[in-house]
CSV table of C-alpha atoms in Angstrom, one decimal:
chain,number,residue,atom,x,y,z
A,6,UNK,CA,3.9,10.9,-21.6
A,7,UNK,CA,7.8,9.2,-21.5
A,8,UNK,CA,10.2,11.4,-19.2
A,9,UNK,CA,13.0,12.8,-21.3
A,10,UNK,CA,15.8,11.9,-18.8
A,11,UNK,CA,16.1,8.3,-19.3
A,12,UNK,CA,17.1,7.4,-15.6
A,13,UNK,CA,13.8,8.6,-14.2
A,14,UNK,CA,12.0,6.7,-16.9
A,15,UNK,CA,14.0,3.6,-15.9
A,16,UNK,CA,13.1,4.7,-12.2
A,17,UNK,CA,9.6,5.1,-12.7
A,18,UNK,CA,9.5,1.7,-15.0
A,19,UNK,CA,11.5,0.1,-12.1
A,20,UNK,CA,9.0,1.7,-9.5
A,21,UNK,CA,5.7,0.5,-11.4
A,22,UNK,CA,7.1,-3.1,-11.5
A,23,UNK,CA,7.4,-2.5,-7.4
A,24,UNK,CA,10.8,-2.5,-7.2
A,25,UNK,CA,12.0,-1.2,-3.4
A,26,UNK,CA,13.0,2.6,-4.0
A,27,UNK,CA,17.0,2.1,-3.6
A,28,UNK,CA,17.3,-1.1,-5.6
A,29,UNK,CA,14.7,0.7,-8.3
A,30,UNK,CA,17.6,3.8,-8.0
A,31,UNK,CA,20.4,2.1,-8.5
A,32,UNK,CA,18.8,-0.3,-11.3
A,33,UNK,CA,17.9,3.1,-13.0
A,34,UNK,CA,22.1,4.3,-13.2
A,35,UNK,CA,21.9,6.4,-10.4
A,36,UNK,CA,25.3,5.7,-8.5
A,37,UNK,CA,24.8,6.8,-5.5
A,38,UNK,CA,22.1,4.2,-3.5
A,39,UNK,CA,21.8,6.3,-0.3
A,40,UNK,CA,18.1,5.8,0.9
A,41,UNK,CA,17.5,9.8,1.5
A,42,UNK,CA,18.3,10.6,-1.9
A,43,UNK,CA,16.6,7.6,-3.5
A,44,UNK,CA,13.8,8.3,-1.5
A,45,UNK,CA,14.1,11.9,-2.9
A,46,UNK,CA,14.0,10.6,-6.7
A,47,UNK,CA,10.8,8.6,-6.3
A,48,UNK,CA,8.8,11.6,-5.0
A,49,UNK,CA,9.3,13.9,-7.8
A,50,UNK,CA,6.3,15.0,-9.4
A,51,UNK,CA,7.2,13.8,-12.8
A,52,UNK,CA,8.6,10.2,-11.4
A,53,UNK,CA,5.1,9.7,-9.7
A,54,UNK,CA,3.4,10.8,-12.2
A,55,UNK,CA,4.7,8.9,-15.1
A,56,UNK,CA,4.5,5.4,-12.1
A,57,UNK,CA,0.6,6.4,-12.1
A,58,UNK,CA,0.4,6.5,-16.1
A,59,UNK,CA,2.6,3.4,-16.2
A,60,UNK,CA,0.4,1.5,-13.8
A,61,UNK,CA,-3.2,2.7,-15.2
A,62,UNK,CA,-1.7,1.5,-18.8
A,63,UNK,CA,-0.8,-2.2,-17.4
A,64,UNK,CA,-4.2,-1.8,-15.7
A,65,UNK,CA,-5.7,-1.8,-19.3
A,66,UNK,CA,-3.7,-4.2,-20.8
A,67,UNK,CA,-4.5,-6.8,-18.4
A,68,UNK,CA,-6.8,-9.0,-19.3
A,69,UNK,CA,-10.7,-8.3,-19.2
A,70,UNK,CA,-12.0,-8.0,-16.4
A,71,UNK,CA,-15.4,-6.9,-16.9
A,72,UNK,CA,-17.1,-9.9,-16.3
A,73,UNK,CA,-15.4,-10.4,-13.2
A,74,UNK,CA,-16.3,-7.0,-12.0
A,75,UNK,CA,-20.0,-7.5,-12.9
A,76,UNK,CA,-19.9,-10.5,-10.9
A,77,UNK,CA,-18.5,-8.7,-7.6
A,78,UNK,CA,-20.9,-5.5,-8.3
A,79,UNK,CA,-23.9,-8.1,-9.1
A,80,UNK,CA,-23.1,-10.1,-5.7
A,81,UNK,CA,-22.8,-6.7,-4.1
A,82,UNK,CA,-26.5,-5.5,-5.3
A,83,UNK,CA,-27.9,-8.7,-4.2
A,84,UNK,CA,-26.3,-8.6,-0.8
A,85,UNK,CA,-27.6,-4.6,-0.5
A,86,UNK,CA,-31.1,-5.8,-1.8
A,87,UNK,CA,-31.5,-8.4,1.1
A,88,UNK,CA,-33.9,-7.4,4.1
A,89,UNK,CA,-31.5,-8.9,7.1
A,90,UNK,CA,-28.3,-5.8,6.8
A,91,UNK,CA,-26.2,-7.2,9.5
A,92,UNK,CA,-22.8,-5.9,9.8
A,93,UNK,CA,-21.0,-8.8,8.9
A,94,UNK,CA,-23.6,-8.6,5.4
A,95,UNK,CA,-22.3,-4.5,5.0
A,96,UNK,CA,-18.7,-5.6,5.6
A,97,UNK,CA,-19.2,-8.0,2.8
A,98,UNK,CA,-20.7,-6.0,0.4
A,99,UNK,CA,-18.1,-3.3,0.8
A,100,UNK,CA,-15.1,-5.8,0.6
A,101,UNK,CA,-17.3,-6.8,-2.7
A,102,UNK,CA,-16.9,-3.2,-4.0
A,103,UNK,CA,-13.4,-2.7,-3.0
A,104,UNK,CA,-12.0,-5.4,-4.7
A,105,UNK,CA,-14.3,-4.4,-8.0
A,106,UNK,CA,-12.3,-1.3,-7.7
A,107,UNK,CA,-9.2,-2.3,-7.2
A,108,UNK,CA,-9.7,-4.7,-10.3
A,109,UNK,CA,-10.4,-1.7,-12.4
A,110,UNK,CA,-7.6,-0.1,-10.9
A,111,UNK,CA,-9.6,2.7,-9.1
A,112,UNK,CA,-8.4,1.5,-5.6
A,113,UNK,CA,-4.9,0.9,-4.4
A,114,UNK,CA,-3.4,-2.4,-3.5
A,115,UNK,CA,-3.8,-3.2,0.1
A,116,UNK,CA,-0.6,-1.7,2.3
A,117,UNK,CA,1.7,-4.9,3.3
A,118,UNK,CA,0.9,-6.3,6.6
A,119,UNK,CA,3.6,-5.3,9.1
A,120,UNK,CA,5.9,-7.5,10.9
A,121,UNK,CA,4.9,-8.6,14.6
A,122,UNK,CA,7.0,-7.1,17.1
A,123,UNK,CA,8.5,-9.3,19.9
A,124,UNK,CA,6.9,-8.5,22.7
A,125,UNK,CA,9.4,-7.1,25.4
A,126,UNK,CA,9.4,-8.5,29.1
A,127,UNK,CA,9.1,-5.4,31.8
A,128,UNK,CA,11.1,-5.2,34.9
A,129,UNK,CA,9.3,-5.7,38.0
A,130,UNK,CA,9.2,-1.8,38.8
A,131,UNK,CA,8.1,-1.2,35.2
A,132,UNK,CA,5.2,-3.5,36.2
A,133,UNK,CA,4.5,-2.2,39.6
A,134,UNK,CA,4.5,1.4,38.2
A,135,UNK,CA,1.9,0.7,35.4
A,136,UNK,CA,0.0,-1.8,36.9
A,137,UNK,CA,0.4,-1.1,40.7
A,138,UNK,CA,-2.8,0.3,42.5
A,139,UNK,CA,-2.2,4.0,42.9
A,140,UNK,CA,-2.6,5.8,46.2
A,141,UNK,CA,-6.0,7.3,47.0
A,142,UNK,CA,-7.6,4.9,44.6
A,143,UNK,CA,-10.8,3.0,45.4
A,144,UNK,CA,-10.8,-0.1,46.1
């Protein structure tokens, strides 16, 4: 279902292409690219539904992934049927099944990695307050 509002439709199209929401809002023709307003537009129920619909349609239009999914499922079944079920084997089975679901469009893509936060050097007073022996503690 195409949205009646052309700007909302354009916004949904850009969001489905994984354009950041503020940039998508500007590209869709919204004059004010304020962060809160742009975020509010992207969370509207009709826009969210349209983005999901567009992504599903793109997944179906993609190259036929059936052989790849079948191979992943077969590898998972093979690993499951083996008698030695180590935690590593179970993790591998889970990863194969998640990848198969992702290829079918049933699972969301993995979240982006968070940037590493720089370490802050503690002052001597902070360090002592955190790590020094507490009064009445056992040695």
